[in-house]
Amino acid sequence: MKSLNIGLVGYGFMGRTHSNAYRKVNNFFDLDYKPVLKAVCARDAGKAAAFARKWGWESVESDWRKLLARDDIDLIDIASPNDTHAPIAIAAAKAGKMVLCEKPLAMTGAEGRTMVQAIEKARVPNMVWYNYRRVPAVTLAKELIDEGRLGRIFHYRAKFLQDWTISPELPQGGAGLWRLDVKVAGSGVTGDLLAHCIDTAVWLNGGIQTVNAMTETFVKKRKHNLTGAIQKVGIDDACAFLARFDNGSLATFESTRYARGHKALYTFEINGENASIAWDLHDLHRLQYFDHRDEGRVRGWRSIHVTDGDQPYMKHWWVPGLQIGYEHTFVHQVADFIQGLSSGAPASPTFRDALETQYVCDAVLQSAKTQKWQPVKRP
Amino acid sequence: MKSLNIGLVGYGFMGRTHSNAYRKVNNFFDLDYKPVLKAVCARDAGKAAAFARKWGWESVESDWRKLLARDDIDLIDIASPNDTHAPIAIAAAKAGKMVLCEKPLAMTGAEGRTMVQAIEKARVPNMVWYNYRRVPAVTLAKELIDEGRLGRIFHYRAKFLQDWTISPELPQGGAGLWRLDVKVAGSGVTGDLLAHCIDTAVWLNGGIQTVNAMTETFVKKRKHNLTGAIQKVGIDDACAFLARFDNGSLATFESTRYARGHKALYTFEINGENASIAWDLHDLHRLQYFDHRDEGRVRGWRSIHVTDGDQPYMKHWWVPGLQIGYEHTFVHQVADFIQGLSSGAPASPTFRDALETQYVCDAVLQSAKTQKWQPVKRP
Amino acid sequence: MKSLNIGLVGYGFMGRTHSNAYRKVNNFFDLDYKPVLKAVCARDAGKAAAFARKWGWESVESDWRKLLARDDIDLIDIASPNDTHAPIAIAAAKAGKMVLCEKPLAMTGAEGRTMVQAIEKARVPNMVWYNYRRVPAVTLAKELIDEGRLGRIFHYRAKFLQDWTISPELPQGGAGLWRLDVKVAGSGVTGDLLAHCIDTAVWLNGGIQTVNAMTETFVKKRKHNLTGAIQKVGIDDACAFLARFDNGSLATFESTRYARGHKALYTFEINGENASIAWDLHDLHRLQYFDHRDEGRVRGWRSIHVTDGDQPYMKHWWVPGLQIGYEHTFVHQVADFIQGLSSGAPASPTFRDALETQYVCDAVLQSAKTQKWQPVKRP
Amino acid sequence: MKSLNIGLVGYGFMGRTHSNAYRKVNNFFDLDYKPVLKAVCARDAGKAAAFARKWGWESVESDWRKLLARDDIDLIDIASPNDTHAPIAIAAAKAGKMVLCEKPLAMTGAEGRTMVQAIEKARVPNMVWYNYRRVPAVTLAKELIDEGRLGRIFHYRAKFLQDWTISPELPQGGAGLWRLDVKVAGSGVTGDLLAHCIDTAVWLNGGIQTVNAMTETFVKKRKHNLTGAIQKVGIDDACAFLARFDNGSLATFESTRYARGHKALYTFEINGENASIAWDLHDLHRLQYFDHRDEGRVRGWRSIHVTDGDQPYMKHWWVPGLQIGYEHTFVHQVADFIQGLSSGAPASPTFRDALETQYVCDAVLQSAKTQKWQPVKRP
């Protein structure tokens, strides 16, 4: 088994999910490569060191440029805030490193395009962490659609509902709260949550042609977490949009952080001529499936408990009936990335795949501004 | 359309469900007979008169013997407390009336047997109101089982859980509370609630051979509702039993009025070699169905919304997706009774059918007393 | 008890629901008036007569003008297709009759306005059959919102999903299929299904300011049911729209008849600062309620089984745990209408109330055409 | 951080869950000890070596006696079949090792008692892997009960339903199938599945006084997996029993491997005077909670998504809304064991705690044989 030396940038929530994935993947998957936790990098060297001790990273860097310069690093994994993705990814590509990048790929489509160009010029293996593609139930949905079971698609609908920013007392910006700071995050729910919905949708249902969006910022001013200054809130607290896909289907998308009672309720449903599929992150191990070809009297939505060996990824885990959770999607993504290295067929979504979501987000945010339908532009 | 002149005894909860059924049945079903609300009978003539006005009963009697003596009555419907079933039913049979009787048929198996003998000697049409057989989802379950879809049956489990008698302040006996008075009710949850579970079970899964029960009375003394006297509670508050069916399957049954959070949660589940079925009174319009012959990857419990025209009884009601409720089971039972009159194939359960449940209840109560397995005796 | 003599126009699906309501209401509610099924009117006298026999209507008319001319009729109930609502309602008002009208009130807002003017000029009691307001769970939602439990409202979302027109072989027009004929129905899902969603939304959450819609007709041509001619389909098969309410909340609405697996899935959810509510027509007896003020560790969506005596309308029916169904909403509406007659406080929605939905539908259809945000105009 | 050197016996399903727990625990919990994967032991040295490579065990033994003799081992973890628990545990205790043992503790109560005696004589830290106590939702249930929220308890009911042995073609015995071989497993569903139910029940609801059981073996003969010989099946395929607890509550327990449609459906429900709790392994991250003290109109079962930081164990994992799975219960158990080492308050269930379940299982199996109520004997 060959080593795959990882250099991780960032030690937050995503730094943890990635570290866990690298540590677990070879225990459950037979692979040609074994990720080695070579170095973690963060501006605060003390925090990086504590994180390294906790997770077994062999060394610490406090400047990502130094990390990129190290010969013992094969792969740069970017798990730092959105505004750092482009510079690190482009430099890493130039340094000939493989690059994994947290989602969303970029702050804008234009920025994302420069990243894709750099990555493709360097011809380095690359992937973006749209982890929900690898929930077994979601992967199963993809298989069912690709097998043509749904027939012509009429409708797609997705939501990502949270409720953690309702309090006007919640500050914005700084550690742990950068997602509320538009300068760091680029946007609010659109880039954070709808990006997930769009990535899945495009993967399952093909390209989006045109969108029509509205956004809202319910709490207009918040204190900054570090400076204490009261500042205008620049992000979108909520965003909903209508869309039309290339295949003629209609869609509604919605995301908010003001939906009381929902912590991370990502749901999607797709209605086809012959069958429909629905899924929900709060019970991620289940897929709802309705097949109109079932005999009429006993037709009903099937609640599929996706824990059997013949369902995606599940033969690697425990026994039927015993569910896995959120973290496992990252393990699957590492496993698939490594299998892509071996096979030469890159795991999706690549940077190029993820750029599509960026273009849709751009159209969504522009539509919210212009109050008009916007085509998705792919310059 | 011929008239079917009804004489109803009792004006309580069941008096209402039956009156409603008689009034509605011809609006929804094409039948040869039309029930006519001829007379309602109750000891309290004033209350009977008020009830008659509310429901359109043409006349009132305060002595059921007089009701039986009337020539203009074709059918006696017994909806009065359990201890009145036998005398009225036997006398009605002797008078040559058709007899419908609320469940449970009798106070004991022995009493029930005398009723069956009288009814069968008189050869009068008869039926017992085990209404849950005619929930469309339950009838559908019966059809699926009769079609052999489940294969060999391994398990049956049923529960009927309520929580309305938890308070020790609740009085027993008298109007509205006779179900707590053992002299009137015969038993507690066994005759009231488990009788439903047993009737369905025997109908769906065949005869019960042997049972092993425990009962409990949690509140030992209660005030009598009318006299105010503190008296020993004679009924079973809770009863659970193990059973073995003739077909070799194993069963658990349980009923209580002390299950906080459940109002009338009658549930059953049946597990066969090839398929399983589950149902729940709190969502009575749904049937859960699992078919192992479905393709493995997309196998799951189907939540069947039983509101389509090809599902039992539903073509008579509204349109797909629109649910009916509790009261409709009584309408179906009247419709089936009348169709039985026309066709000569009596609607079930007849008195004889319902006697079986009585025998099982006897064995259950005896087992609770002897603390031993008891065969179901059919003398 | 006074008589309230009803003259019903139409004998289809809605003719049945109304007839049932009139027949049942006095059995369950203590009221000052008793509806009398005086006459049913339809162009086909034979079918009207058969309907009258089935439901107990005393007489039959084949011209609604004659019905309106009868002195023994107090109230005209319009249950005929949408294009007949205006002429009948206006003439009935002029004749001094009370008027009940099926939803949607009119073909357009302009037409609806003339109806309201006629009704208000005549000062006759009036009501529109937006029956879902009177599902007990929905009425409970209204109470909770009016009590201020939700706090500031952020989001409203509603859907009405069906799947009965997916087959291109389904004809349009004529008996039973007039809802597919744009000349008779006025529009497709917008007037038929979204009208329900809008009525509830406006009732629960106040006025809608502005909308942005898309519509689609998936099957472009269908055979006419009667003539056999292949004709362009004029209705909207699907419609989704974004909206902003007067109270600052954001909304998404969607309806389609192409959502495989859903028969009549009307759902709504409303998210407030402190609490959220959700409801679903396929399990109409349940209300989902999340209250953030519950203690954190044991906070969760409550599945409220709305069958208790202290919940709206339920004391009139059976006992806790036993559900009612779709038809009961019409009974409640008749009961409330009659109580409004007694009290002088008219039951909602009046014609004027229902006109609001008409205006929103107009804006929705116009937005779909112009592809722009449209304010809701109330001329 | 001190090292805790682990010697693991067994490399099957449980060998994997334990290995994973040791590897993960320090990434998520701040502890004084770090488990070191020192040696794995199995008769088949080749398979043990492969397992060691996969999981990072430093060395391999093929005789557990040798493992016990090693000075560099602090703790013996027994994850081998049931018939090996006693000899290894007793020897390990004598060797002064800490001992963790998979459930069920022993083949019989008598055997278990000798193990407890040896362990307690040696005064070594010890624990049995009844992992379901540490599902966060189950731990939350325990907290709610201990806080007295339920009031007097009336009912307990538990089931553990599977369907993997329905086919008569399934062989018994040998690798992976020893659970069907009575000589190795001791019993069927009683020791394997009901043991879990009993452990949770005793933990949540106190001691069981008396039981009344029935068992069944549906498939009477099976081929042996290794020898090919057709042999009598000695295990119980299904077992159901009634029970009475010390606190006066009544219980039903049931387990089977013939419940089509259920893979590993462990459920329990407990009904108290004031509140009820229900849980289900197929959706293990949810707790159902009904509190009668909630206001009547909005009372309902709360579906608690147990993923918040103030709920048991969850602050160590991801963010609210993101679920963990089955494997995490083992991580929790290791964390608690280590915290017990630090604090001196041993983590439960100790061998002594787990012996109680053994005594109940004995009474259950004896009752099935004698067909009588059996007191739980604690010699």
XYZ file of C-alpha atoms in Angstrom, chain A residues 198-354:
157
model
C -27.625 22.605 -6.402
C -24.712 20.189 -6.533
C -26.988 17.235 -5.828
C -29.649 18.499 -8.219
C -27.289 18.944 -11.132
C -25.773 15.548 -10.447
C -29.173 13.841 -10.311
C -31.170 15.841 -12.818
C -28.763 17.564 -15.213
C -28.126 21.187 -16.047
C -30.137 24.167 -14.845
C -31.070 26.626 -17.577
C -32.613 29.545 -15.841
C -33.475 30.715 -12.320
C -35.624 33.275 -10.563
C -34.727 34.077 -6.983
C -35.596 36.138 -3.945
C -33.368 36.656 -0.933
C -33.883 38.265 2.427
C -31.790 39.380 5.342
C -34.084 39.280 8.347
C -31.646 40.656 10.903
C -30.137 43.729 9.347
C -27.332 44.490 11.789
C -25.232 42.338 14.062
C -22.312 42.840 16.383
C -18.985 41.583 15.071
C -17.762 38.680 17.125
C -14.221 39.993 17.558
C -14.404 43.761 17.279
C -17.759 44.250 18.950
C -18.733 46.772 16.275
C -22.368 46.809 15.149
C -22.297 46.248 11.407
C -24.665 45.772 8.527
C -25.305 42.111 7.755
C -24.150 41.428 4.208
C -25.261 37.864 3.728
C -28.541 36.415 2.580
C -30.355 34.862 5.553
C -32.798 33.152 3.252
C -33.033 32.447 -0.450
C -35.677 30.747 -2.547
C -35.663 30.278 -6.267
C -37.602 28.786 -9.141
C -35.670 26.987 -11.850
C -36.009 25.175 -15.127
C -33.706 22.300 -16.001
C -32.398 21.351 -19.431
C -34.614 18.271 -19.361
C -37.739 20.400 -19.117
C -38.441 19.780 -15.465
C -39.462 22.537 -13.049
C -37.852 23.134 -9.696
C -38.183 24.995 -6.449
C -35.221 25.525 -4.148
C -35.231 27.137 -0.737
C -32.817 27.684 2.065
C -32.948 29.631 5.278
C -31.435 29.791 8.730
C -34.771 31.007 10.140
C -36.888 27.859 9.956
C -37.597 27.179 13.602
C -37.470 23.478 14.399
C -35.045 22.434 11.686
C -31.382 22.009 12.478
C -30.009 20.858 9.140
C -33.009 19.669 7.196
C -31.719 19.141 3.706
C -34.469 17.463 1.700
C -34.984 16.771 -1.949
C -37.707 15.125 -3.995
C -37.820 14.250 -7.640
C -41.011 13.279 -9.474
C -40.833 11.266 -12.643
C -43.391 9.775 -14.945
C -43.014 6.321 -13.399
C -41.491 6.826 -10.005
C -40.560 9.394 -7.386
C -37.764 9.661 -4.856
C -37.429 11.676 -1.662
C -34.668 12.057 0.907
C -34.066 13.957 4.109
C -30.788 14.627 5.923
C -32.373 14.338 9.372
C -32.922 10.638 8.676
C -30.179 10.252 6.151
C -30.101 6.465 6.172
C -33.557 6.206 4.599
C -34.672 6.692 1.015
C -38.328 7.179 0.181
C -39.254 5.566 -3.114
C -42.582 5.350 -4.896
C -42.891 3.148 -7.947
C -46.089 3.545 -9.919
C -45.467 0.183 -11.588
C -46.168 -1.559 -8.289
C -49.584 -3.189 -8.241
C -52.218 -0.534 -7.544
C -53.813 -1.939 -4.434
C -50.505 -2.232 -2.577
C -48.736 0.791 -3.978
C -47.176 3.139 -1.493
C -44.069 5.098 -0.667
C -41.394 2.634 0.379
C -39.246 3.638 3.311
C -35.961 2.009 2.364
C -33.580 1.529 5.288
C -30.352 1.830 3.327
C -28.117 -0.434 5.389
C -27.858 -3.597 3.291
C -24.756 -4.930 1.630
C -26.203 -4.506 -1.845
C -26.831 -0.833 -1.296
C -24.098 1.724 -2.019
C -21.073 1.637 0.318
C -22.881 -0.415 2.965
C -21.009 -3.693 2.577
C -17.986 -1.872 4.012
C -19.641 -1.078 7.307
C -21.618 -3.152 9.811
C -24.604 -5.429 9.299
C -28.089 -4.747 7.889
C -30.208 -2.543 10.098
C -27.312 -0.695 11.719
C -27.053 2.825 10.500
C -24.070 4.961 9.742
C -24.073 8.736 10.030
C -22.901 12.030 8.686
C -19.171 11.521 9.053
C -19.167 8.452 6.829
C -19.914 10.505 3.738
C -16.413 11.944 4.011
C -14.891 8.495 4.379
C -16.671 7.435 1.207
C -15.401 10.469 -0.598
C -11.789 9.723 0.345
C -12.251 6.091 -0.668
C -13.633 7.126 -4.039
C -10.907 9.682 -4.572
C -8.252 7.054 -3.938
C -9.992 4.551 -6.190
C -9.998 7.299 -8.829
C -6.236 7.641 -8.425
C -5.865 3.906 -8.987
C -8.267 3.613 -11.870
C -7.568 6.874 -13.593
C -11.283 7.684 -13.603
C -11.444 10.723 -11.333
C -13.969 10.790 -8.516
C -16.629 13.418 -8.829
C -17.200 16.230 -8.243
C -13.994 17.548 -9.704
C -13.275 21.268 -9.628
C -14.862 21.467 -13.079
C -17.983 19.670 -11.888
C -18.238 21.968 -8.885
